[in-house]
GROMACS .gro file of C-alpha atoms in nm:
model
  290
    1UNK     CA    1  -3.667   1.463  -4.155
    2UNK     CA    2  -3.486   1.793  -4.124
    3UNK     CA    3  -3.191   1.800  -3.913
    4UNK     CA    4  -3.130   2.154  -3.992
    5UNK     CA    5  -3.272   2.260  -3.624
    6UNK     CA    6  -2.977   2.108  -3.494
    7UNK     CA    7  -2.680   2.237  -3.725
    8UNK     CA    8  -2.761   2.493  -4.027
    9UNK     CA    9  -2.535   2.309  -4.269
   10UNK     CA   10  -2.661   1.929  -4.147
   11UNK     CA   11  -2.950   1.876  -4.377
   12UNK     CA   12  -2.692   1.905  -4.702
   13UNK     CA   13  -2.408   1.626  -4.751
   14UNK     CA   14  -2.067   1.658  -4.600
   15UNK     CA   15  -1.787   1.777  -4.764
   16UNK     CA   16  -1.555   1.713  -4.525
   17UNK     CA   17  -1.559   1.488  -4.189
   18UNK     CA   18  -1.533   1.746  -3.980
   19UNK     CA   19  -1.798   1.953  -4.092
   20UNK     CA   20  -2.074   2.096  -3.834
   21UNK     CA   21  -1.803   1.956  -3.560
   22UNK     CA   22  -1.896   2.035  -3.146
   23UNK     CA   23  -1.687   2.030  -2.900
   24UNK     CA   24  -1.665   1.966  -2.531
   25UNK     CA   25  -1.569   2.199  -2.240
   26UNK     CA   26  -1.577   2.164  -1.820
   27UNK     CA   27  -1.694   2.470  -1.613
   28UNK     CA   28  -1.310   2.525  -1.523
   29UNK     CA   29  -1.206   2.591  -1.878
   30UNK     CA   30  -1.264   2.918  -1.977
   31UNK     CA   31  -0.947   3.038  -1.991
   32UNK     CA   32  -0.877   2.756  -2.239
   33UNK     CA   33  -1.176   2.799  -2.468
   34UNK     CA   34  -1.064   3.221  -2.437
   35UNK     CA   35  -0.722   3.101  -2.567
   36UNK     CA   36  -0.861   2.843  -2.835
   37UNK     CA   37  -1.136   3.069  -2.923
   38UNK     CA   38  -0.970   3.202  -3.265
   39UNK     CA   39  -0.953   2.845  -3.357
   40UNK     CA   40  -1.285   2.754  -3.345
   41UNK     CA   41  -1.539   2.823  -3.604
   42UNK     CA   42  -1.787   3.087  -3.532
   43UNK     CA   43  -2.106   2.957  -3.415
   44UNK     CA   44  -1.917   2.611  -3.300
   45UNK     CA   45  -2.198   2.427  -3.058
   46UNK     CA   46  -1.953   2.391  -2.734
   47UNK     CA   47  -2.123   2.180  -2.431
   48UNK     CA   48  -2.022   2.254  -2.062
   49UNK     CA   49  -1.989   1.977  -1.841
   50UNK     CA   50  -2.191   1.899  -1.544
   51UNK     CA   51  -1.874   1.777  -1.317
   52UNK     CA   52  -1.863   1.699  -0.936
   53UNK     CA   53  -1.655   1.981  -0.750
   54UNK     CA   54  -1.822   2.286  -0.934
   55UNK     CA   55  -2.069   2.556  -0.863
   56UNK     CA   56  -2.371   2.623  -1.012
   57UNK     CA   57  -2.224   3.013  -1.106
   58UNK     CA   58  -1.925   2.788  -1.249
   59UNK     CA   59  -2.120   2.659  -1.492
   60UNK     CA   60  -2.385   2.968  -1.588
   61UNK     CA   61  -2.044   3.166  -1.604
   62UNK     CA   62  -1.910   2.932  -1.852
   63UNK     CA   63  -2.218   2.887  -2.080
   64UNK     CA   64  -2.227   3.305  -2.103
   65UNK     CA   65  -1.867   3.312  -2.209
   66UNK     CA   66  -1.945   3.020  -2.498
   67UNK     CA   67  -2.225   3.249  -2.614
   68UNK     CA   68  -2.006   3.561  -2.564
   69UNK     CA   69  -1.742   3.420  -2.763
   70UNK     CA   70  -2.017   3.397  -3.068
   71UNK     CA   71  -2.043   2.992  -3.001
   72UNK     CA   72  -2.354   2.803  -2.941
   73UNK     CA   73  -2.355   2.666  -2.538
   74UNK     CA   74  -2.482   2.347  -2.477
   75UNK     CA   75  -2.547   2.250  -2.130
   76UNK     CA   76  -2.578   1.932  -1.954
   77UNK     CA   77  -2.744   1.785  -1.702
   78UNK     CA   78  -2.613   1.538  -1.505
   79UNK     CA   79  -2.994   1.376  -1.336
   80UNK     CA   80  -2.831   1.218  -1.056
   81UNK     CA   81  -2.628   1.489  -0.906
   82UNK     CA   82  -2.901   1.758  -0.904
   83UNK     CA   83  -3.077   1.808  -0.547
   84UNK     CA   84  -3.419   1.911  -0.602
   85UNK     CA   85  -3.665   1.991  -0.903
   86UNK     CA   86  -3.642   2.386  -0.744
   87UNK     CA   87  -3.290   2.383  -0.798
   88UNK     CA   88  -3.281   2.214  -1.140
   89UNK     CA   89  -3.585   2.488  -1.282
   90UNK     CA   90  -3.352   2.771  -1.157
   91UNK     CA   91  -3.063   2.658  -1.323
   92UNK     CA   92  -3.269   2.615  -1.615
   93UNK     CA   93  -3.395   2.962  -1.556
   94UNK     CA   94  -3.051   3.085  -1.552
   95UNK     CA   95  -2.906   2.935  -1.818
   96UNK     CA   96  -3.150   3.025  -2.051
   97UNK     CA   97  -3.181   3.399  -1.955
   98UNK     CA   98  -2.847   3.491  -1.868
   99UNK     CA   99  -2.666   3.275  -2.198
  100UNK     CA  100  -2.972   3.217  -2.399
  101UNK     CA  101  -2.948   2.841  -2.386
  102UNK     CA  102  -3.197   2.645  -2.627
  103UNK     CA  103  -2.968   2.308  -2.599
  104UNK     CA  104  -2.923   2.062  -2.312
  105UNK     CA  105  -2.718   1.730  -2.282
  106UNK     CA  106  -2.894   1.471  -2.004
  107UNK     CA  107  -2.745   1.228  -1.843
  108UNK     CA  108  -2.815   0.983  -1.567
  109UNK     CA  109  -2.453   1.085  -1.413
  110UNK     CA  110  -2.195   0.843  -1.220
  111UNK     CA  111  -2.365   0.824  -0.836
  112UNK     CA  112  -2.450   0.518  -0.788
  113UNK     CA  113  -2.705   0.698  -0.512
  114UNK     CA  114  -2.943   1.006  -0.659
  115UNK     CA  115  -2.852   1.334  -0.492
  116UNK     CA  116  -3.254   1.390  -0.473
  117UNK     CA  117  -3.533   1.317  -0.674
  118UNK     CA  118  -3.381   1.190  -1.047
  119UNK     CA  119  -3.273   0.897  -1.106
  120UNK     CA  120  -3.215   0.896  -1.491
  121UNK     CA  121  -3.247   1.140  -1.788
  122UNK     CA  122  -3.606   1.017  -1.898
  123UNK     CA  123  -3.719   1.170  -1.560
  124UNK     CA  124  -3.603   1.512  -1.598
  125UNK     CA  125  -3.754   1.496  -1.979
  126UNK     CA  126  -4.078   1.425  -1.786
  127UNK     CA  127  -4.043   1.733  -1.555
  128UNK     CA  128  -4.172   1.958  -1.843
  129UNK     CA  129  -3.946   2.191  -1.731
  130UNK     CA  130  -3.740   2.180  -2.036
  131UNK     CA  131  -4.026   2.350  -2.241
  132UNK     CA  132  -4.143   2.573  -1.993
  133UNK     CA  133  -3.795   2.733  -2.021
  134UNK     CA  134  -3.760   2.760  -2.368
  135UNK     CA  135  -3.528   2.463  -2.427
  136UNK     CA  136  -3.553   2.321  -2.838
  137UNK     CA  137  -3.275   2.063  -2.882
  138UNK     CA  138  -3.207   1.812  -2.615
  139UNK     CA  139  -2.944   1.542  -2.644
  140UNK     CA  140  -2.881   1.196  -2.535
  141UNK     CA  141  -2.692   0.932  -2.483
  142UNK     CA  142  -2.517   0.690  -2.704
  143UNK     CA  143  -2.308   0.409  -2.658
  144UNK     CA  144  -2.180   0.226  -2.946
  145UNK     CA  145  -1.956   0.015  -2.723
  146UNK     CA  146  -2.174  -0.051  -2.446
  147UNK     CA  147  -2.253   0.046  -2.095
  148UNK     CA  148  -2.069  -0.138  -1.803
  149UNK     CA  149  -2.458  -0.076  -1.619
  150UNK     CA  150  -2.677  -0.142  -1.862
  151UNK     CA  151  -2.758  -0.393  -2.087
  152UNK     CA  152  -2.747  -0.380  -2.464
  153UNK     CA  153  -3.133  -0.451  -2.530
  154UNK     CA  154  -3.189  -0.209  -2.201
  155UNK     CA  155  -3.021   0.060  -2.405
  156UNK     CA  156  -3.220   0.076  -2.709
  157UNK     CA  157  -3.507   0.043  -2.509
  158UNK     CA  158  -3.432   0.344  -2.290
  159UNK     CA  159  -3.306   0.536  -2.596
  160UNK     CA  160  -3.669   0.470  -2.789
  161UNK     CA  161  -3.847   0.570  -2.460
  162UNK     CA  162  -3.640   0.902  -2.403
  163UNK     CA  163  -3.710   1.005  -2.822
  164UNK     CA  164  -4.013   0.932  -2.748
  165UNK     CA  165  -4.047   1.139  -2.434
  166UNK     CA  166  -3.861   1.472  -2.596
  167UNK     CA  167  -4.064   1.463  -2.955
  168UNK     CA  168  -4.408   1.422  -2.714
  169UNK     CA  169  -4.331   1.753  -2.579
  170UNK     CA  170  -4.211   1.916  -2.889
  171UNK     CA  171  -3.841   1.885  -2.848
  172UNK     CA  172  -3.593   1.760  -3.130
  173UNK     CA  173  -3.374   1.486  -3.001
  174UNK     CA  174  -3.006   1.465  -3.058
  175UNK     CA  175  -2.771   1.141  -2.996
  176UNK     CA  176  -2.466   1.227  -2.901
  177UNK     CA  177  -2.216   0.909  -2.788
  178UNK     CA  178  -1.960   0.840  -2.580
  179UNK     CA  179  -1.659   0.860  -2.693
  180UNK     CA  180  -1.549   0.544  -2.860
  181UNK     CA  181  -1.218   0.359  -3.005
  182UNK     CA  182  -1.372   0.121  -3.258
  183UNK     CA  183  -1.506   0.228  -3.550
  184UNK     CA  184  -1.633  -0.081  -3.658
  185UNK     CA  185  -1.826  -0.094  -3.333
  186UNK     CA  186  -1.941   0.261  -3.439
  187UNK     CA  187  -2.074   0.219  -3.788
  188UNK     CA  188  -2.227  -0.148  -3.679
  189UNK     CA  189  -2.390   0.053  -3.393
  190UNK     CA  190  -2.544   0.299  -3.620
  191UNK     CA  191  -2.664   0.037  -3.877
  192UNK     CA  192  -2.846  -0.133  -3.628
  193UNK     CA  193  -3.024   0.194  -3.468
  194UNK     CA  194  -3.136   0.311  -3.830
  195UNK     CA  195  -3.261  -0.049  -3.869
  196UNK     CA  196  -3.495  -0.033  -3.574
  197UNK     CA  197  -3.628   0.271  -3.746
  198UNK     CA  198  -3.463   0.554  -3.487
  199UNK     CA  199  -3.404   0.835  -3.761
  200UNK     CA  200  -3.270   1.098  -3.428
  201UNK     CA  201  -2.970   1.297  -3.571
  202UNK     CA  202  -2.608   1.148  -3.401
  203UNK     CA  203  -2.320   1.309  -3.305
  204UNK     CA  204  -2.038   1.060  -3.278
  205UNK     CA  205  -1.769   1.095  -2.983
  206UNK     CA  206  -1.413   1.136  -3.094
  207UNK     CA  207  -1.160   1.175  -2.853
  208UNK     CA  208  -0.932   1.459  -2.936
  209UNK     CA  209  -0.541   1.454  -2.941
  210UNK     CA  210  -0.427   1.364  -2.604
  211UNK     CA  211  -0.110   1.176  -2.441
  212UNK     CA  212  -0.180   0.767  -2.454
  213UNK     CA  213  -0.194   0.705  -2.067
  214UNK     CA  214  -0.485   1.042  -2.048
  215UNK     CA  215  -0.654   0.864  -2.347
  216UNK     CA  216  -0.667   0.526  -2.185
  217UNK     CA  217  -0.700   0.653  -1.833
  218UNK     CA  218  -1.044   0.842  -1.982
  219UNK     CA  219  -1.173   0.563  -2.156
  220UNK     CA  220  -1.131   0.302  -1.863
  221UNK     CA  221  -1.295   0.531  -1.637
  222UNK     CA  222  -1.584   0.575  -1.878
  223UNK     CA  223  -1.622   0.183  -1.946
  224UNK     CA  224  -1.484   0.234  -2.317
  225UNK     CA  225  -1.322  -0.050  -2.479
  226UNK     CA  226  -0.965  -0.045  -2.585
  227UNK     CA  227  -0.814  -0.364  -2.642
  228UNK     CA  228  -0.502  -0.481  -2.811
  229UNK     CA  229  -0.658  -0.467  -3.171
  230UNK     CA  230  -0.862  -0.170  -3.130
  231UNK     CA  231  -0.598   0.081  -3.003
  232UNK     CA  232  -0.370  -0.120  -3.274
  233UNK     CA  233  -0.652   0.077  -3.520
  234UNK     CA  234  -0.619   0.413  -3.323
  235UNK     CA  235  -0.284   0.405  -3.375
  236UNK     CA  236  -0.178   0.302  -3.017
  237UNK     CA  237   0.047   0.032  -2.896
  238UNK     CA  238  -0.048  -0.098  -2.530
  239UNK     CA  239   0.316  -0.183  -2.457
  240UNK     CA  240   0.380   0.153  -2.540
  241UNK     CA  241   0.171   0.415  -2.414
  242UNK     CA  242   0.470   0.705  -2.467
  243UNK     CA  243   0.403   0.991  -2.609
  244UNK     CA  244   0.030   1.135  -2.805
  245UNK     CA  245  -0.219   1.033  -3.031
  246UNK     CA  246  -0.500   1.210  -3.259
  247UNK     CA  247  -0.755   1.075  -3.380
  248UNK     CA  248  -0.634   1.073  -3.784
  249UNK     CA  249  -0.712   0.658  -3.785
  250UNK     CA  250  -1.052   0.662  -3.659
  251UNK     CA  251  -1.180   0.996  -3.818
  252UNK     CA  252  -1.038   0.827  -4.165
  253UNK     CA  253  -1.218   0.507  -4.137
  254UNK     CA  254  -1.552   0.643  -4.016
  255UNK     CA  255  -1.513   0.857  -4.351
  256UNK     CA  256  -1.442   0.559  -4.548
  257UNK     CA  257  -1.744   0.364  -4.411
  258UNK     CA  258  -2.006   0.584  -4.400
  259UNK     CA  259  -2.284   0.669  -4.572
  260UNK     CA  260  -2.581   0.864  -4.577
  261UNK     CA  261  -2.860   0.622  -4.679
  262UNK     CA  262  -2.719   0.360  -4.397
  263UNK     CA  263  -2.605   0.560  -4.097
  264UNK     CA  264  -2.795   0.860  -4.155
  265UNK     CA  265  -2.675   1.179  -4.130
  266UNK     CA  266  -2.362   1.172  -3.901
  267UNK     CA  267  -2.146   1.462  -3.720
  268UNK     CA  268  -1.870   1.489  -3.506
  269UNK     CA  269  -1.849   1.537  -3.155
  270UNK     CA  270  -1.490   1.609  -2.948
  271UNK     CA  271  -1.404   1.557  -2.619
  272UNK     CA  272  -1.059   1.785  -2.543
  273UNK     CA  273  -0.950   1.603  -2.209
  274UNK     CA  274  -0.868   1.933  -2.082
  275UNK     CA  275  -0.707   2.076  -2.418
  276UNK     CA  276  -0.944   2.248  -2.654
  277UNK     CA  277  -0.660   2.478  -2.858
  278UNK     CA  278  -0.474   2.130  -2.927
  279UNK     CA  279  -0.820   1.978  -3.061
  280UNK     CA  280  -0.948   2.302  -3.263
  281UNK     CA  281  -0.572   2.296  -3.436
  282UNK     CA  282  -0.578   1.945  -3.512
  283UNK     CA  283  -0.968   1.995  -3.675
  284UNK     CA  284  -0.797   2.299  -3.854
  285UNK     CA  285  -0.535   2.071  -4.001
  286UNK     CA  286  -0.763   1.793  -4.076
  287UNK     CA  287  -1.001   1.969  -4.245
  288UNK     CA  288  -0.732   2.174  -4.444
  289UNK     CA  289  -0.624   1.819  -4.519
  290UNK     CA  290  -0.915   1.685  -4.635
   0.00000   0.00000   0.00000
């Protein structure tokens, strides 16, 4: 399989762990990603957020400036929290005329009731609205330390189903995870997905540098684990939670343990919490490191 449709420089072998990075942004950061901008390397795939409390010109705005910048936008969708079909093919219509959009991010999103019709990302796959508006690359959830909703067995079963769905229409699937703690919980999670024969290209959630109490104030709001001996890994002491942490540990040990002919070809996927210059700087450093 090629992965080259979803990063020029994925189909050859990494040189460094933080090669063919993304990163993440909300509709409110522009100013940010204008200031981190110089950071980031040119043609960077940046997704933008689909966040409660933002307007639809919010986010068009934002995925112009990532493609006026000379990055590659990403957009997601967020199935629960859109209104109608109409409103989700004009956003789609937007998106892709006014920043030339050809990537998308689904989710199901966090209300517990649908805002209208969707209930999950498979049924906006189903739409065929992605297609009719030009859309190529469409990623999807991961979760390599589980889903407080969902079930373990549901989860691979949904993720097969929603490949399934996206290559049926044409589309080139992309995992892209959570952001996780555990890298052992990482690497065992993407062992067992190349064992059931799922061959979709991963990007693997890192969280960025941030200060202890964001990080774990984050990660308990998404349902991501951080016990005593995992944040022990990270780096982070529970009965201490002064001060920052990057994520040196956990990029390190992913390097360390893995490999191309188990875990497929792997990337890198950061989520800022709010500070995108701080995470492009410490990628710098890291990869002038490494």
């Amino acid at each position: 399989m090629s992965y080259a449709a979803i990063h020029p420089d994925w189909d050859k072998p990494r040189s460094n762990m933080v090669d063919g990075y993304s990163l993440e942004m909300t509709a409110k950061e522009m100013d940010g990603l204008r200031e981190a901008a110089p950071l980031i390397r040119p043609g960077t795939q940046i997704a933008v957020t689909f966040l409660p409390g933002e307007e639809m010109d919010q986010r068009v705005e934002a995925a112009k400036l990532v493609r006026d910048l000379g990055f590659e936008p990403i957009v997601h969708l967020s199935a629960r929290r859109l209104g109608s079909e109409a409103i989700l093919d004009d956003y789609l219509r937007r998106i892709t005329t006014e920043a030339g959009v050809k990537r998308v991010f689904i989710i199901a999103g966090d209300p517990p009731q649908a805002e209208g019709p969707y209930e999950n990302s498979l049924q906006i796959i189903q739409t065929g609205l992605l297609e009719k508006h030009g859309i190529e690359i469409v990623g999807l959830g991961g979760h390599p330390e589980g889903h407080p909703n969902v079930s373990k067995p549901d989860l691979w079963v949904w993720m097969e189903q929603k490949i399934a769905a996206v290559r049926e229409r044409g589309l080139t699937p992309l995992i892209v995870t959570q952001f996780a703690f555990d890298d052992d919980a990482i690497l065992n999670w993407l062992k067992e997905m190349r064992e059931r024969g799922i061959d979709a290209p991963v990007r693997i959630g890192v969280p960025g540098p941030a200060g202890i109490k964001r990080l774990l104030g984050f990660a308990k709001r998404c349902g991501v684990g951080a016990s005593a001996s995992v944040m022990k890994k990270y780096g982070i002491s529970l009965t201490n939670l002064i001060g920052s942490a990057g994520p040196d540990k956990l990029v390190n040990s992913l390097a360390a343990g893995m490999n191309d002919a188990e875990h497929g070809r792997v990337r890198l996927h950061f989520y800022p919490f709010g500070n995108l210059k701080a995470t492009a700087e410490w990628i710098n450093k890291y990869a002038d490191k490494h």
